[in-house]
XYZ file of C-alpha atoms in Angstrom:
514
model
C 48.814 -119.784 66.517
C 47.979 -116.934 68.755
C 44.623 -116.773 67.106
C 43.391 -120.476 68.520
C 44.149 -119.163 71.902
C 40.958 -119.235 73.983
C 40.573 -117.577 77.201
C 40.011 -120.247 80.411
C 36.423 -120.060 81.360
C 35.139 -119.769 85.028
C 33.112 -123.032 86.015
C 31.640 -122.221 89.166
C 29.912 -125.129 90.672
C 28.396 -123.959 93.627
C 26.473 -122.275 90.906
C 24.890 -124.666 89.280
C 24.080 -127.398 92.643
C 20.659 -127.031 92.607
C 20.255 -127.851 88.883
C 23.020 -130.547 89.718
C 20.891 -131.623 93.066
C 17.678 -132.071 91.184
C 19.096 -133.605 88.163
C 20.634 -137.024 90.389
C 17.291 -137.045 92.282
C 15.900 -137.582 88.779
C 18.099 -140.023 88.001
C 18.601 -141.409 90.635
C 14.122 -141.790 91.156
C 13.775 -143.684 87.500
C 16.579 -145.793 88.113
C 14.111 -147.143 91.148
C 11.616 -147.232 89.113
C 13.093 -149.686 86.729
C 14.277 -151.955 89.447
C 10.746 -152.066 91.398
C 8.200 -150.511 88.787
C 4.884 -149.375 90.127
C 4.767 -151.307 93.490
C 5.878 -149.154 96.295
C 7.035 -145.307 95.140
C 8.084 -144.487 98.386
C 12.185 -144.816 97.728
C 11.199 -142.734 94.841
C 9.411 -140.265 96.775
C 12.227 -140.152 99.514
C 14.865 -139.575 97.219
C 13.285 -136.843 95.101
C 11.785 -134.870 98.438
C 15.916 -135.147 99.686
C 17.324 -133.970 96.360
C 14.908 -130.895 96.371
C 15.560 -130.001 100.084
C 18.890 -130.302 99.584
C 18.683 -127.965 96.421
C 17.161 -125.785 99.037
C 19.670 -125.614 100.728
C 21.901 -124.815 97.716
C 19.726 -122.184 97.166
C 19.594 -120.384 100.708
C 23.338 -120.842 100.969
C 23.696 -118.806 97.653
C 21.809 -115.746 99.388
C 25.124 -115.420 101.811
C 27.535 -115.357 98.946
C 25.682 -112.749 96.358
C 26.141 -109.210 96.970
C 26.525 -107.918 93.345
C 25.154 -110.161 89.939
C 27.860 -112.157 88.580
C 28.342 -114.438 85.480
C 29.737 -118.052 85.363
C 30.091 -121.006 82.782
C 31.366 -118.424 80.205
C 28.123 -116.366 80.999
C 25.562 -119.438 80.684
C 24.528 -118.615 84.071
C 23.923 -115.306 86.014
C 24.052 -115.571 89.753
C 22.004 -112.704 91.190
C 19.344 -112.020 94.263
C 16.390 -112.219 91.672
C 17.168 -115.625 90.025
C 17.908 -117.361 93.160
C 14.632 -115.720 95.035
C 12.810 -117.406 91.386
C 14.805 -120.876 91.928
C 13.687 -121.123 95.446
C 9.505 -120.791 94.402
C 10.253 -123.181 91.814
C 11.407 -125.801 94.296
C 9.338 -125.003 97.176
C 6.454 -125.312 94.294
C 7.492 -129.035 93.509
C 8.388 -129.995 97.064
C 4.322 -128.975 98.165
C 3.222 -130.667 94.926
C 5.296 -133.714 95.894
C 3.597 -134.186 99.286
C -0.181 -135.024 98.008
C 0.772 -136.841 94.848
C 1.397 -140.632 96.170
C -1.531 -140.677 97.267
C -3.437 -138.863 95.136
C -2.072 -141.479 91.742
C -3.410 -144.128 93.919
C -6.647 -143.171 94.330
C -6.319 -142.776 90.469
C -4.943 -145.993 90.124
C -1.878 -144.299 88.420
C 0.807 -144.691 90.365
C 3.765 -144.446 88.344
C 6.944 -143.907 89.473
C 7.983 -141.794 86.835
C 5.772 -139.042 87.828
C 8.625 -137.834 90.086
C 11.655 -138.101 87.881
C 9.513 -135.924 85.135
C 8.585 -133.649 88.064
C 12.663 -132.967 88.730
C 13.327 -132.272 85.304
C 10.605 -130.244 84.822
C 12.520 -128.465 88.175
C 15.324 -128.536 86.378
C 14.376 -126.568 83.130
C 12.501 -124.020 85.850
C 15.806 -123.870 87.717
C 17.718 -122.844 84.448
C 15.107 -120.831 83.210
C 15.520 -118.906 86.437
C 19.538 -118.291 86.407
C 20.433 -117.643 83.119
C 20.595 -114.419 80.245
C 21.762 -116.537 77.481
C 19.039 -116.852 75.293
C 20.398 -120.490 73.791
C 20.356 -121.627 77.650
C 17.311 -119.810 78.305
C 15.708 -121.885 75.638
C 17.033 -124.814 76.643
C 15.739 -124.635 80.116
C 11.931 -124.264 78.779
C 11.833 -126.975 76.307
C 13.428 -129.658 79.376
C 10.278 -128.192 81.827
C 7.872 -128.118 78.751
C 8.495 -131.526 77.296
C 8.437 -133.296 80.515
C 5.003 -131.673 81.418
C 3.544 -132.627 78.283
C 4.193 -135.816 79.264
C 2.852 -135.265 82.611
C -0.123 -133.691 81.395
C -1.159 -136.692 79.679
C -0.534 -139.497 82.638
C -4.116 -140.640 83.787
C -4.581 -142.552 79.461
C -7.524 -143.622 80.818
C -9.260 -141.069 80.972
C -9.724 -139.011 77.647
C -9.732 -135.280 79.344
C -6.031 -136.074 80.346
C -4.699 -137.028 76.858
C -6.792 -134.158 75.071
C -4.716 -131.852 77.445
C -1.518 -133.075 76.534
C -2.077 -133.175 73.134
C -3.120 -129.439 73.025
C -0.756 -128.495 75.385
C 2.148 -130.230 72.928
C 0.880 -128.660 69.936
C 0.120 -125.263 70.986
C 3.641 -125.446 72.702
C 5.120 -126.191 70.237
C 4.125 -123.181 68.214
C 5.194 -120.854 70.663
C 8.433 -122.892 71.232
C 8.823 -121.761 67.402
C 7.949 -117.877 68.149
C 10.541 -117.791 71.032
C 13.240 -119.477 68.103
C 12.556 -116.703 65.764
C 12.581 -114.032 68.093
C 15.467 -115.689 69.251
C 17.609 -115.913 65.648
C 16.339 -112.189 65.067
C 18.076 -110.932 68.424
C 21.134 -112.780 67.748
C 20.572 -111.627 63.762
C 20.446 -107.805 65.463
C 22.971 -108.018 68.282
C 25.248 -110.701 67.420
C 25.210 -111.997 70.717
C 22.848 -114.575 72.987
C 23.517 -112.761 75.665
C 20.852 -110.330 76.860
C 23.387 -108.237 78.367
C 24.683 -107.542 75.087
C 21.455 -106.212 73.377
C 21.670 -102.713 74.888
C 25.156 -101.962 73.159
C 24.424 -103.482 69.824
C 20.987 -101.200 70.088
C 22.659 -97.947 70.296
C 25.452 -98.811 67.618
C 22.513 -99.958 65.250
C 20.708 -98.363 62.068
C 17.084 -97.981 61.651
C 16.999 -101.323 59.885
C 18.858 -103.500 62.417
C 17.227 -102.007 65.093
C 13.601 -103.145 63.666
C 14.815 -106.625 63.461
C 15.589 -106.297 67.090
C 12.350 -104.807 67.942
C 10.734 -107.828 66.097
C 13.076 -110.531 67.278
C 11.845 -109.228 70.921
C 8.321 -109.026 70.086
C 8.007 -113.136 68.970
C 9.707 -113.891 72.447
C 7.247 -111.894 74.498
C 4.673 -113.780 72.090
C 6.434 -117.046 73.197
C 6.736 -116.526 76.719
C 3.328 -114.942 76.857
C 1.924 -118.304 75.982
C 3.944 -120.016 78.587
C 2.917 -117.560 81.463
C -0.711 -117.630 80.616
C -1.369 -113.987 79.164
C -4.457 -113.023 77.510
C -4.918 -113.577 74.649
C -2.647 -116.393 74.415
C -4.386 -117.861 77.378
C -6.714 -120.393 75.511
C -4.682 -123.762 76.556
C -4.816 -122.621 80.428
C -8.000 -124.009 81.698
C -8.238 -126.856 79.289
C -4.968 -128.441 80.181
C -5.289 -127.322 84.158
C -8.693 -129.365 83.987
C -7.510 -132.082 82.369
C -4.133 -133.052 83.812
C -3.989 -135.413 86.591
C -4.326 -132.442 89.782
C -1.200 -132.817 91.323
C 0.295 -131.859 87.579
C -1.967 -129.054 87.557
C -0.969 -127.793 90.532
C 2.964 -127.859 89.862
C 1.937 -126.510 86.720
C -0.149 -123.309 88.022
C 2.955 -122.315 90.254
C 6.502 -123.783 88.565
C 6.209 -123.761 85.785
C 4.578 -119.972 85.245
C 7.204 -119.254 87.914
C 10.033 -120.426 84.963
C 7.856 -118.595 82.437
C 7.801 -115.226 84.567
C 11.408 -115.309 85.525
C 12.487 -115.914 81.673
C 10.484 -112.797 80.959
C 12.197 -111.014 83.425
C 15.385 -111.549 81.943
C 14.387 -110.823 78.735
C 12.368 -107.055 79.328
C 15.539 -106.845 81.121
C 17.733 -107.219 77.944
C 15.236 -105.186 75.543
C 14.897 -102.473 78.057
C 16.763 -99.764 75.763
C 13.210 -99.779 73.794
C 10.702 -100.110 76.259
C 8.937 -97.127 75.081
C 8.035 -99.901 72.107
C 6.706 -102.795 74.245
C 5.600 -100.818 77.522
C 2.390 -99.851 75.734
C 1.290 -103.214 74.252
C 2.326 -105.167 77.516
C 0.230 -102.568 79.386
C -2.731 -104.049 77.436
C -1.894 -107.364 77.927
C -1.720 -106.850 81.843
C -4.997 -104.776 81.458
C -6.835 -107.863 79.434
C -5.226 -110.562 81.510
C -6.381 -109.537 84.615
C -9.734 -108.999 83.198
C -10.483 -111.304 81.315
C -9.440 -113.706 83.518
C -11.415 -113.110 86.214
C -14.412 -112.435 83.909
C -14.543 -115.556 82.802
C -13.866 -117.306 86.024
C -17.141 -115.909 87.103
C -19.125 -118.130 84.503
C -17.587 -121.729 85.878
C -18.966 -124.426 87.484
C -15.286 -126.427 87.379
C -13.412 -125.801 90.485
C -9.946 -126.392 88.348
C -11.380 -124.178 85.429
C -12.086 -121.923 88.278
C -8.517 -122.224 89.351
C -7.351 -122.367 86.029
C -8.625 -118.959 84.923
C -7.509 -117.196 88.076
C -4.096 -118.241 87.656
C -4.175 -116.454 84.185
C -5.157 -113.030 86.127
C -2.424 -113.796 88.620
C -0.128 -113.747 86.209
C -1.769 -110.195 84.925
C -0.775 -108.993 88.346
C 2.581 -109.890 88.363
C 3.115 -108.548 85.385
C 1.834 -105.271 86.531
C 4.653 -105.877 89.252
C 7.325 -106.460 86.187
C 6.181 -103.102 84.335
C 6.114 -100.757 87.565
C 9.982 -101.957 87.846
C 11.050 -101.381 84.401
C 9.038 -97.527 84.193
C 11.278 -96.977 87.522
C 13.357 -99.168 88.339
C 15.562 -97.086 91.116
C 12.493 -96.893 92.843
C 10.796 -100.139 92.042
C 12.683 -103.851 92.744
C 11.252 -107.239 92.362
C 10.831 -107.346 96.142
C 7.127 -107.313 95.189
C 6.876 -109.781 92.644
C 9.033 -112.396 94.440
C 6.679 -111.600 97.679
C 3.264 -112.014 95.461
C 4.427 -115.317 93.805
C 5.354 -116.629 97.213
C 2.028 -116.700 98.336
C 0.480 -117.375 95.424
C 2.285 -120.920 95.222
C 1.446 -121.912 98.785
C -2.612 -120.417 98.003
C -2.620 -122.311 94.550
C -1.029 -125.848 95.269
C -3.026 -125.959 98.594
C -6.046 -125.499 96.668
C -5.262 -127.698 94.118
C -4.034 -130.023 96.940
C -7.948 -129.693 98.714
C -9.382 -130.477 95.101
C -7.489 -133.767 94.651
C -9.991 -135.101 97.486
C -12.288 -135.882 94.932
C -9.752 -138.061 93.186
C -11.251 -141.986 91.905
C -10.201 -144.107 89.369
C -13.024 -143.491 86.986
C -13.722 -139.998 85.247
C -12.566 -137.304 88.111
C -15.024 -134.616 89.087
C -14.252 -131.577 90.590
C -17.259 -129.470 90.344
C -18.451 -127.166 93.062
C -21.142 -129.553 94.094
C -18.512 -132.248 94.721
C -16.763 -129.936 97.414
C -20.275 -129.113 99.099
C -20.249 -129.704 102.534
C -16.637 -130.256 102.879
C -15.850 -129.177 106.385
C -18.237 -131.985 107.114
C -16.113 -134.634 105.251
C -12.372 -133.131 105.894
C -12.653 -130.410 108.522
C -8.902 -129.176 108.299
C -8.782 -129.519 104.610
C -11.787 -127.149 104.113
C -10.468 -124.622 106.890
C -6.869 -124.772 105.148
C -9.275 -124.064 101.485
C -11.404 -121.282 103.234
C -7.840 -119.940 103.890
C -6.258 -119.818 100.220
C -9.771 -119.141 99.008
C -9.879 -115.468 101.285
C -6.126 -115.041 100.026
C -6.743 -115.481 96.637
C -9.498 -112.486 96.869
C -6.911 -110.650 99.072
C -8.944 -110.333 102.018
C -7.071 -108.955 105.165
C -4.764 -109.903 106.414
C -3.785 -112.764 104.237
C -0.368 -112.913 102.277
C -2.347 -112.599 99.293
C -3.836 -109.092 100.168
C -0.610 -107.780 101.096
C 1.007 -109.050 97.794
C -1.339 -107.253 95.729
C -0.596 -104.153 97.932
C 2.444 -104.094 97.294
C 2.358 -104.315 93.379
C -0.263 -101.703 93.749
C 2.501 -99.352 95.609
C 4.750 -100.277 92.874
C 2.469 -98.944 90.241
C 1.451 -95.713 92.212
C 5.042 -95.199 92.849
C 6.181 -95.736 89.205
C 3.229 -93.680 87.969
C 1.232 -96.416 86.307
C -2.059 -95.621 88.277
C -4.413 -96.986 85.077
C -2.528 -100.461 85.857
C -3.180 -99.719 89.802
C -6.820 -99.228 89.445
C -7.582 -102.212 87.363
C -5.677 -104.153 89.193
C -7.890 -103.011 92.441
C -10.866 -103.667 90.491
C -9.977 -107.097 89.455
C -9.435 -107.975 93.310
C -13.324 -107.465 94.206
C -14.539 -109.139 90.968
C -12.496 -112.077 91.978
C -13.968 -112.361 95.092
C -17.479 -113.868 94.164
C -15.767 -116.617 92.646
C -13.210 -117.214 95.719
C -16.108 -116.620 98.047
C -18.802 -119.035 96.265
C -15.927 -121.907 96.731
C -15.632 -121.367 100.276
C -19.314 -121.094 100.816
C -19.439 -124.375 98.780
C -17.446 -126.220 101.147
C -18.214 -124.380 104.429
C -21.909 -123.646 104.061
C -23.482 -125.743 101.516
C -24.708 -129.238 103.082
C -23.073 -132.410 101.021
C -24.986 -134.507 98.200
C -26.466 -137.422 99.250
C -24.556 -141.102 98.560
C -21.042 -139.543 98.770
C -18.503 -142.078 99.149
C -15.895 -141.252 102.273
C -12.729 -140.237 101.255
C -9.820 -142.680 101.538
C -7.710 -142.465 104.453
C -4.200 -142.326 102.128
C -5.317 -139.621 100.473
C -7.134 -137.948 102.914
C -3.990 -137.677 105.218
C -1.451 -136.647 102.225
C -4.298 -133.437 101.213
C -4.367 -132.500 105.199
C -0.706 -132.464 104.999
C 0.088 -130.362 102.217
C -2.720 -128.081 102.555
C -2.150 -127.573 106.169
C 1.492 -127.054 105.435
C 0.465 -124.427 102.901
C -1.979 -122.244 104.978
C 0.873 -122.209 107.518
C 3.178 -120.757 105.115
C 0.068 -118.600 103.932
C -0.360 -116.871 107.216
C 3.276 -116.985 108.384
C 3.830 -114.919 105.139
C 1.906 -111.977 106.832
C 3.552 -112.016 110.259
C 7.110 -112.551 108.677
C 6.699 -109.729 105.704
C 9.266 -107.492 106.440
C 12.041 -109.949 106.776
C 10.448 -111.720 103.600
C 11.144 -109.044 101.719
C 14.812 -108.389 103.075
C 15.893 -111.932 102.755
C 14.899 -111.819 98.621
C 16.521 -108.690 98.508
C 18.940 -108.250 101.079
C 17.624 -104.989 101.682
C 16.598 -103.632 105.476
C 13.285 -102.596 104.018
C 10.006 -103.138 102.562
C 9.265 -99.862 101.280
C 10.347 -99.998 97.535
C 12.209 -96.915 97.441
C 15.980 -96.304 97.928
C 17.718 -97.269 101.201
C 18.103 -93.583 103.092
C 22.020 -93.920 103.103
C 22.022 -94.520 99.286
C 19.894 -90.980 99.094
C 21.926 -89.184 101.383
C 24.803 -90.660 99.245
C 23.520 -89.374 96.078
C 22.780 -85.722 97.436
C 26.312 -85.513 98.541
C 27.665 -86.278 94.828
C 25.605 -83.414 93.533
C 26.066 -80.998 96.352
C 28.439 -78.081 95.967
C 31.780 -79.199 96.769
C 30.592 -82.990 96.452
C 33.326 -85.386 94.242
């Protein structure tokens, strides 16, 4: 009987309270909704803004209690400094997406309640994605955020733009749903583990043969996640979908949920980093095209949320540049940068999508750059708050935005990638005729003629969250040093070893040293 015998598993709760937190909100929102359905959301709203400040909190209080990574839930879940920094964005991300959308479905005459249960679980599946190096869990956590965003995607049914989105979205998810399961099977087929952790053994006790699986198995879940991050060239859906979903989806869905998709690849160039001399070449390309081509192409739009849309595919060319200076030199590199850089990048791309939702009405929504003209005319603090996210976005000085790109280009000077550094400099001043022409649109250019005035509702919830957001965008330059220590817990920004740790080190291999 010895052999039935199972070893007690750790079931840490504090763990797991966000994902807990943000799961009753959920339920506890739809249950509402069934007992008062689309008359007043604002229970609905309450409860879901309390269960994601409270998983806030959960969050924070997690930073005091991690000093090293540890495993819980039988190693389901990973508790470490990078996966709570990546759980926070997520929920700050749906919080500022949260504060616009009641008004913004009415003005589209879709207010339904569900919208914010859909929004938690799509939290929830970011939350996991975030926290976890089991690749079954992993997995798990993107199809809960993917399903409930196709559903999302497709809200506004009267309007055919928002059900052409979904639909795409659904099917072209769905086929890289099916590359991250093969890649999956052929990791566990290689390693005989789901645990990422595991893959580095199982590589170096591997023939030729087994070893090729593994190199493939990891290959379809970079081709997977690449499609859920937005990388060139599986980038087709982005501006399609970002266009067509209702904006307040949009925006959740240009900093989230690519926030999930970002942190999952993390974890998983983390587990295949035995053979990064394999994939560190081809993902160079991809970071090279993504940031190109997305800005390229952004140049040629007339679409604010195309606009929007393609930049958020070269954003998330830039972080990747972040990811591949850390694992070329990791002592020397952290995530410090990335977790800075997607900070403001959330609070620059929901408060822009957040200004665009002023052109919200129940018929066919427009969000051209002639429908912003003249803006500070029409919604003085909303257009100053875009002018803000617009300069950040180009990484004009000093905004949050140029010092995020600064410091990903320090990470790729210091870890010798200078190619990646250069393009990604490049990039910056292409982008900034696109940025630029929105801001002029809304600061200089005079307003059509027979414009109807936007509705007070709305009006007040798109000051709110885009005033909220350029706060947080310029508090993220005065505040960038302790930024950076509180995602790392590390009394510096520079991205090199602490001084003691060096001194430490010399010691060891001095004469004499133990």
């Amino acid at each position: 009987m010895e052999m039935f015998k199972f070893a007690p598993v750790e079931f840490d709760l504090v763990s797991i309270l966000p994902v807990l937190l943000a799961s009753l909100g959920g339920v506890l929102g739809l249950l509402f909704e069934i007992v008062n359905p689309k008359k007043d959301n604002g229970s609905i709203v309450a409860v879901s803004l309390l269960s994601l400040l409270a998983a806030v909190a959960g969050v924070v209080y997690q930073f005091s209690l991690v000093d090293v990574a540890r495993e819980t839930f039988g190693g389901m879940i990973l508790i470490d400094r990078f996966g709570l920094s990546m759980q926070l964005l997520v929920l700050v991300a749906a919080v500022l997406s949260i504060l616009f959308s009641e008004a913004y479905l009415r003005a589209k005459r879709i207010p339904f309640g569900e919208f914010y249960p859909l929004l938690l679980w799509c939290v929830v599946g970011g939350l996991i994605m975030c926290s976890t190096q089991n690749l079954l869990m992993m997995f798990l956590g993107i199809e809960i955020l993917s399903i409930a965003l196709y559903v999302l995607a497709g809200m506004n049914r009267s309007d055919d733009r928002s059900e052409e989105s979904a639909l795409k979205y659904f099917l072209l998810g769905s086929f890289a749903s099916g590359f991250l399961l093969y890649g999956i099977a052929m990791l566990y087929g290689g390693s005989g583990s789901l645990n990422l952790g595991d893959m580095g053994p199982a590589w170096l006790a591997a023939d030729s043969s087994i070893r090729g699986i593994m190199v493939l198995g990891g290959a379809l879940m970079l081709i997977g996640l690449g499609f859920k991050a937005g990388f060139v060239p599986f980038h087709q859906w982005t501006p399609d979908v970002y266009q067509g979903a209702p904006t307040n989806v949009s925006a959740f869905m240009a900093a989230g949920s690519k926030i999930g998709a970002l942190a999952a690849l993390w974890r998983v160039l983390e587990g295949i980093s035995m053979y990064s001399q394999i994939w560190m070449p081809a993902l160079t390309v991809v970071a090279i095209l993504t940031m190109t081509v997305g800005n390229l192409l952004a140049l040629v739009q007339k679409d604010v949320k195309r606009i929007l849309g393609y930049s958020s595919i070269s954003h998330a060319g830039y972080v990747l540049v972040a990811m591949l200076a850390h694992f070329e030199s990791p002592v020397k590199v952290g995530f410090q940068s990335m977790a800075y850089y997607l900070m403001a990048y959330t609070l620059m791309t929901i408060g822009a999508f957040a200004v665009v939702a002023l052109t919200a009405n129940p018929n066919r929504e427009t969000t051209t750059l002639d429908d912003i003209r003249g803006l500070r005319q029409r919604a003085p603090l909303a257009a100053g708050a875009l002018a803000i996210f617009m300069f950040s976005l180009a990484g004009v000085p000093p905004m949050s935005g140029f010092f995020g790109k600064l410091l990903i280009f320090g990470d790729a000077m210091t870890a010798n990638l200078q190619l990646l550094a250069i393009v990604l400099a490049v990039n910056s001043i292409i982008s900034a005729y696109y940025y630029l022409g929105i801001a002029k649109a809304a600061f200089v250019d005079e307003p059509a003629e027979g414009l109807v005035p936007f509705g007070k509702p709305l009006l007040a919830g798109v000051t709110s969250a885009s005033v909220i957001c350029a706060v947080g965008v310029v508090a993220g330059t005065l505040l960038l040093a302790p930024i950076l220590e509180f995602f790392t817990g590390i009394k510096t920004p520079i991205a090199t070893p602490p001084k003691a740790a060096v001194t430490a080190l010399e010691s060891t291999v001095a004469p004499g040293g133990s």
